[in-house]
Amino acid sequence: YLIAFRHHNKKPRLNTFARRISSTVIMTITLSLACVVTLSVRYVIDSNIEDSEKVEFEKITTVQTILEQRCKKISSINELRKDNFIEKLEEAAMMTGCDINLFTPQGKLFLSTSPMVFEDMRVGARMDDEAFYNLYHLDHRFHQQRKSFEKRQYSVLYTPIYNRYGEKVCLVAV
């Protein structure tokens, strides 16, 4: 009877010890899996944001190159209304797949490839104050901003366009 009692007593101890080890291993595996999933999702999100920013900078660089080629010989933004500049601007917009807004060097909306911009004044008559300050006063090459419109988030890139004399002819928003 004593031997049976001791034997019976050891069996629950082994089960308790085995349960503790099993639960510890299961908990560790679950936490490790949760960490791996979290880090993987974070990596994918970060790489998608980085890729979209690269695409946006490629678009603004393309637009900037096209417009600077066209604006080399002009001294005033009013000269852009001549010839087929609006057609070239729309062609650049189609090529990059985005709307292009031109602002005067003073920050007032001048031209847009989207007629709704002027009809609804979605952008406003003036460009964003922070973007204007960074491009005009601090001479930054680019300015990026996140905005929202009707519960949609989007990114706007601004850049100045120079003529061959180094004068700012206009400011561009893509």
C-alpha atoms as a printed R data frame, in Angstrom:
    type eleno elety resid chain resno       x      y       z
1   ATOM     1    CA   TYR     A     1   0.000  0.000   0.000
2   ATOM     2    CA   LEU     A     2   2.848  2.415   0.754
3   ATOM     3    CA   ILE     A     3   4.596  1.692  -2.496
4   ATOM     4    CA   ALA     A     4   1.395  2.195  -4.433
5   ATOM     5    CA   PHE     A     5   0.783  5.480  -2.641
6   ATOM     6    CA   ARG     A     6   4.233  6.772  -3.491
7   ATOM     7    CA   HIS     A     7   3.927  5.574  -7.037
8   ATOM     8    CA   HIS     A     8   0.545  7.270  -7.302
9   ATOM     9    CA   ASN     A     9   2.014 10.419  -5.800
10  ATOM    10    CA   LYS     A    10   4.869 10.605  -8.345
11  ATOM    11    CA   LYS     A    11   2.630 10.225 -11.339
12  ATOM    12    CA   PRO     A    12   0.755 13.548 -10.853
13  ATOM    13    CA   ARG     A    13   4.096 15.260 -10.253
14  ATOM    14    CA   LEU     A    14   5.381 14.012 -13.580
15  ATOM    15    CA   ASN     A    15   2.176 15.083 -15.267
16  ATOM    16    CA   THR     A    16   2.368 18.513 -13.658
17  ATOM    17    CA   PHE     A    17   6.004 18.885 -14.695
18  ATOM    18    CA   ALA     A    18   5.232 17.676 -18.230
19  ATOM    19    CA   ARG     A    19   2.273 20.064 -18.439
20  ATOM    20    CA   ARG     A    20   4.457 22.974 -17.331
21  ATOM    21    CA   ILE     A    21   7.084 22.159 -19.932
22  ATOM    22    CA   SER     A    22   4.452 21.655 -22.634
23  ATOM    23    CA   SER     A    23   2.658 24.894 -21.816
24  ATOM    24    CA   THR     A    24   5.984 26.766 -21.702
25  ATOM    25    CA   VAL     A    25   6.993 25.375 -25.104
26  ATOM    26    CA   ILE     A    26   3.581 26.137 -26.603
27  ATOM    27    CA   MET     A    27   3.641 29.657 -25.153
28  ATOM    28    CA   THR     A    28   7.165 30.260 -26.493
29  ATOM    29    CA   ILE     A    29   6.271 28.982 -29.961
30  ATOM    30    CA   THR     A    30   3.084 31.078 -30.023
31  ATOM    31    CA   LEU     A    31   4.905 34.251 -28.978
32  ATOM    32    CA   SER     A    32   7.691 33.579 -31.484
33  ATOM    33    CA   LEU     A    33   5.154 33.060 -34.255
34  ATOM    34    CA   ALA     A    34   3.315 36.234 -33.280
35  ATOM    35    CA   CYS     A    35   6.592 38.195 -33.352
36  ATOM    36    CA   VAL     A    36   7.544 36.778 -36.751
37  ATOM    37    CA   VAL     A    37   4.116 37.605 -38.199
38  ATOM    38    CA   THR     A    38   4.211 41.130 -36.751
39  ATOM    39    CA   LEU     A    39   7.706 41.805 -38.074
40  ATOM    40    CA   SER     A    40   6.847 40.358 -41.492
41  ATOM    41    CA   VAL     A    41   3.750 42.519 -41.823
42  ATOM    42    CA   ARG     A    42   5.696 45.586 -40.683
43  ATOM    43    CA   TYR     A    43   8.440 44.855 -43.235
44  ATOM    44    CA   VAL     A    44   5.927 44.501 -46.064
45  ATOM    45    CA   ILE     A    45   4.168 47.743 -45.109
46  ATOM    46    CA   ASP     A    46   7.466 49.634 -44.849
47  ATOM    47    CA   SER     A    47   8.717 48.297 -48.177
48  ATOM    48    CA   ASN     A    48   5.412 49.229 -49.873
49  ATOM    49    CA   ILE     A    49   5.644 52.774 -48.496
50  ATOM    50    CA   GLU     A    50   9.254 53.021 -49.645
51  ATOM    51    CA   ASP     A    51   8.366 51.717 -53.110
52  ATOM    52    CA   SER     A    52   5.470 54.156 -53.470
53  ATOM    53    CA   GLU     A    53   7.733 57.038 -52.416
54  ATOM    54    CA   LYS     A    54  10.288 55.982 -55.054
55  ATOM    55    CA   VAL     A    55   7.552 55.937 -57.698
56  ATOM    56    CA   GLU     A    56   6.344 59.385 -56.595
57  ATOM    57    CA   PHE     A    57   9.862 60.833 -56.773
58  ATOM    58    CA   GLU     A    58  10.340 59.271 -60.220
59  ATOM    59    CA   LYS     A    59   7.111 60.950 -61.347
60  ATOM    60    CA   ILE     A    60   8.086 64.376 -60.040
61  ATOM    61    CA   THR     A    61  11.579 64.033 -61.520
62  ATOM    62    CA   THR     A    62  10.091 63.102 -64.904
63  ATOM    63    CA   VAL     A    63   7.702 66.054 -64.798
64  ATOM    64    CA   GLN     A    64  10.509 68.340 -63.653
65  ATOM    65    CA   THR     A    65  12.762 67.228 -66.520
66  ATOM    66    CA   ILE     A    66  10.032 67.683 -69.133
67  ATOM    67    CA   LEU     A    67   9.061 71.116 -67.834
68  ATOM    68    CA   GLU     A    68  12.626 72.367 -67.432
69  ATOM    69    CA   GLN     A    69  13.323 71.384 -71.044
70  ATOM    70    CA   ARG     A    70  10.319 73.435 -72.084
71  ATOM    71    CA   CYS     A    71  11.040 76.371 -69.767
72  ATOM    72    CA   LYS     A    72  14.714 76.866 -70.637
73  ATOM    73    CA   LYS     A    73  14.149 79.920 -72.815
74  ATOM    74    CA   ILE     A    74  11.290 81.637 -71.018
75  ATOM    75    CA   SER     A    75  11.611 84.405 -68.472
76  ATOM    76    CA   SER     A    76   7.992 84.684 -67.332
77  ATOM    77    CA   ILE     A    77   5.362 82.102 -66.486
78  ATOM    78    CA   ASN     A    78   2.893 83.904 -68.786
79  ATOM    79    CA   GLU     A    79   4.931 82.705 -71.757
80  ATOM    80    CA   LEU     A    80   3.775 79.175 -70.931
81  ATOM    81    CA   ARG     A    81   0.283 79.942 -72.249
82  ATOM    82    CA   LYS     A    82   1.730 80.158 -75.746
83  ATOM    83    CA   ASP     A    83   2.355 77.399 -78.241
84  ATOM    84    CA   ASN     A    84   1.396 73.890 -77.257
85  ATOM    85    CA   PHE     A    85   2.611 73.963 -73.657
86  ATOM    86    CA   ILE     A    86  -0.730 72.852 -72.215
87  ATOM    87    CA   GLU     A    87  -0.700 69.845 -74.571
88  ATOM    88    CA   LYS     A    88   2.836 68.989 -73.431
89  ATOM    89    CA   LEU     A    89   1.736 69.306 -69.828
90  ATOM    90    CA   GLU     A    90  -1.221 66.980 -70.407
91  ATOM    91    CA   GLU     A    91   1.087 64.549 -72.206
92  ATOM    92    CA   ALA     A    92   3.400 64.534 -69.177
93  ATOM    93    CA   ALA     A    93   0.394 63.964 -66.918
94  ATOM    94    CA   MET     A    94  -0.740 61.000 -69.006
95  ATOM    95    CA   MET     A    95   2.785 59.590 -69.085
96  ATOM    96    CA   THR     A    96   3.170 59.764 -65.303
97  ATOM    97    CA   GLY     A    97  -0.459 58.957 -64.507
98  ATOM    98    CA   CYS     A    98  -1.005 61.896 -62.184
99  ATOM    99    CA   ASP     A    99  -2.443 65.402 -62.132
100 ATOM   100    CA   ILE     A   100   0.025 68.258 -62.540
101 ATOM   101    CA   ASN     A   101  -0.590 71.692 -61.061
102 ATOM   102    CA   LEU     A   102   1.573 74.691 -61.938
103 ATOM   103    CA   PHE     A   103   1.899 77.606 -59.577
104 ATOM   104    CA   THR     A   104   3.423 81.019 -60.193
105 ATOM   105    CA   PRO     A   105   6.695 81.777 -58.395
106 ATOM   106    CA   GLN     A   106   4.512 83.651 -55.879
107 ATOM   107    CA   GLY     A   107   2.542 80.449 -55.150
108 ATOM   108    CA   LYS     A   108  -0.734 81.153 -57.000
109 ATOM   109    CA   LEU     A   109  -2.380 78.402 -59.051
110 ATOM   110    CA   PHE     A   110  -1.643 78.998 -62.747
111 ATOM   111    CA   LEU     A   111  -2.400 75.814 -64.734
112 ATOM   112    CA   SER     A   112  -3.669 72.327 -64.025
113 ATOM   113    CA   THR     A   113  -4.146 69.168 -66.046
114 ATOM   114    CA   SER     A   114  -7.318 68.488 -64.086
115 ATOM   115    CA   PRO     A   115 -10.149 70.885 -64.969
116 ATOM   116    CA   MET     A   116 -11.931 69.973 -61.724
117 ATOM   117    CA   VAL     A   117  -9.163 71.703 -59.787
118 ATOM   118    CA   PHE     A   118 -10.287 75.086 -61.108
119 ATOM   119    CA   GLU     A   119 -14.007 74.286 -61.093
120 ATOM   120    CA   ASP     A   120 -14.156 72.999 -57.519
121 ATOM   121    CA   MET     A   121 -11.040 74.821 -56.280
122 ATOM   122    CA   ARG     A   122  -9.961 71.568 -54.654
123 ATOM   123    CA   VAL     A   123  -6.370 72.688 -54.408
124 ATOM   124    CA   GLY     A   124  -7.160 76.294 -53.598
125 ATOM   125    CA   ALA     A   125  -5.917 79.443 -55.275
126 ATOM   126    CA   ARG     A   126  -2.586 79.275 -53.427
127 ATOM   127    CA   MET     A   127  -0.184 76.442 -52.839
128 ATOM   128    CA   ASP     A   128   0.408 75.109 -49.353
129 ATOM   129    CA   ASP     A   129   2.267 77.610 -47.134
130 ATOM   130    CA   GLU     A   130   4.801 75.097 -45.838
131 ATOM   131    CA   ALA     A   131   5.613 73.870 -49.353
132 ATOM   132    CA   PHE     A   132   5.953 77.427 -50.632
133 ATOM   133    CA   TYR     A   133   8.255 78.397 -47.764
134 ATOM   134    CA   ASN     A   134  10.486 75.338 -48.270
135 ATOM   135    CA   LEU     A   135  10.725 75.737 -52.052
136 ATOM   136    CA   TYR     A   136  10.864 79.498 -52.373
137 ATOM   137    CA   HIS     A   137  12.645 80.738 -49.264
138 ATOM   138    CA   LEU     A   138  14.762 77.741 -48.258
139 ATOM   139    CA   ASP     A   139  15.472 76.682 -51.877
140 ATOM   140    CA   HIS     A   140  14.696 72.999 -51.259
141 ATOM   141    CA   ARG     A   141  14.696 70.862 -54.388
142 ATOM   142    CA   PHE     A   142  11.576 68.901 -53.356
143 ATOM   143    CA   HIS     A   143   8.856 69.077 -50.753
144 ATOM   144    CA   GLN     A   144   6.580 66.139 -49.931
145 ATOM   145    CA   GLN     A   145   3.327 66.374 -48.018
146 ATOM   146    CA   ARG     A   146   0.607 63.933 -46.988
147 ATOM   147    CA   LYS     A   147  -2.893 65.315 -47.397
148 ATOM   148    CA   SER     A   148  -6.438 64.025 -47.140
149 ATOM   149    CA   PHE     A   149  -9.513 64.729 -49.213
150 ATOM   150    CA   GLU     A   150 -12.888 63.117 -48.580
151 ATOM   151    CA   LYS     A   151 -11.371 60.539 -46.208
152 ATOM   152    CA   ARG     A   152  -8.671 59.571 -48.739
153 ATOM   153    CA   GLN     A   153  -4.990 59.983 -47.972
154 ATOM   154    CA   TYR     A   154  -2.655 61.035 -50.764
155 ATOM   155    CA   SER     A   155   0.811 62.415 -51.182
156 ATOM   156    CA   VAL     A   156   1.713 65.659 -52.949
157 ATOM   157    CA   LEU     A   157   5.211 66.409 -54.202
158 ATOM   158    CA   TYR     A   158   6.294 69.938 -55.003
159 ATOM   159    CA   THR     A   159   9.338 71.091 -56.960
160 ATOM   160    CA   PRO     A   160  10.511 74.342 -58.562
161 ATOM   161    CA   ILE     A   161  11.149 74.704 -62.301
162 ATOM   162    CA   TYR     A   162  14.103 76.833 -63.382
163 ATOM   163    CA   ASN     A   163  15.000 78.460 -66.702
164 ATOM   164    CA   ARG     A   164  18.529 78.426 -68.112
165 ATOM   165    CA   TYR     A   165  19.413 81.543 -66.101
166 ATOM   166    CA   GLY     A   166  18.611 79.800 -62.807
167 ATOM   167    CA   GLU     A   167  15.437 81.788 -62.192
168 ATOM   168    CA   LYS     A   168  12.336 80.070 -60.791
169 ATOM   169    CA   VAL     A   169   9.773 80.096 -63.568
170 ATOM   170    CA   CYS     A   170   7.082 78.144 -61.727
171 ATOM   171    CA   LEU     A   171   6.417 75.678 -58.943
172 ATOM   172    CA   VAL     A   172   4.944 72.251 -59.712
173 ATOM   173    CA   ALA     A   173   2.735 69.983 -57.632
174 ATOM   174    CA   VAL     A   174   2.214 66.350 -58.610
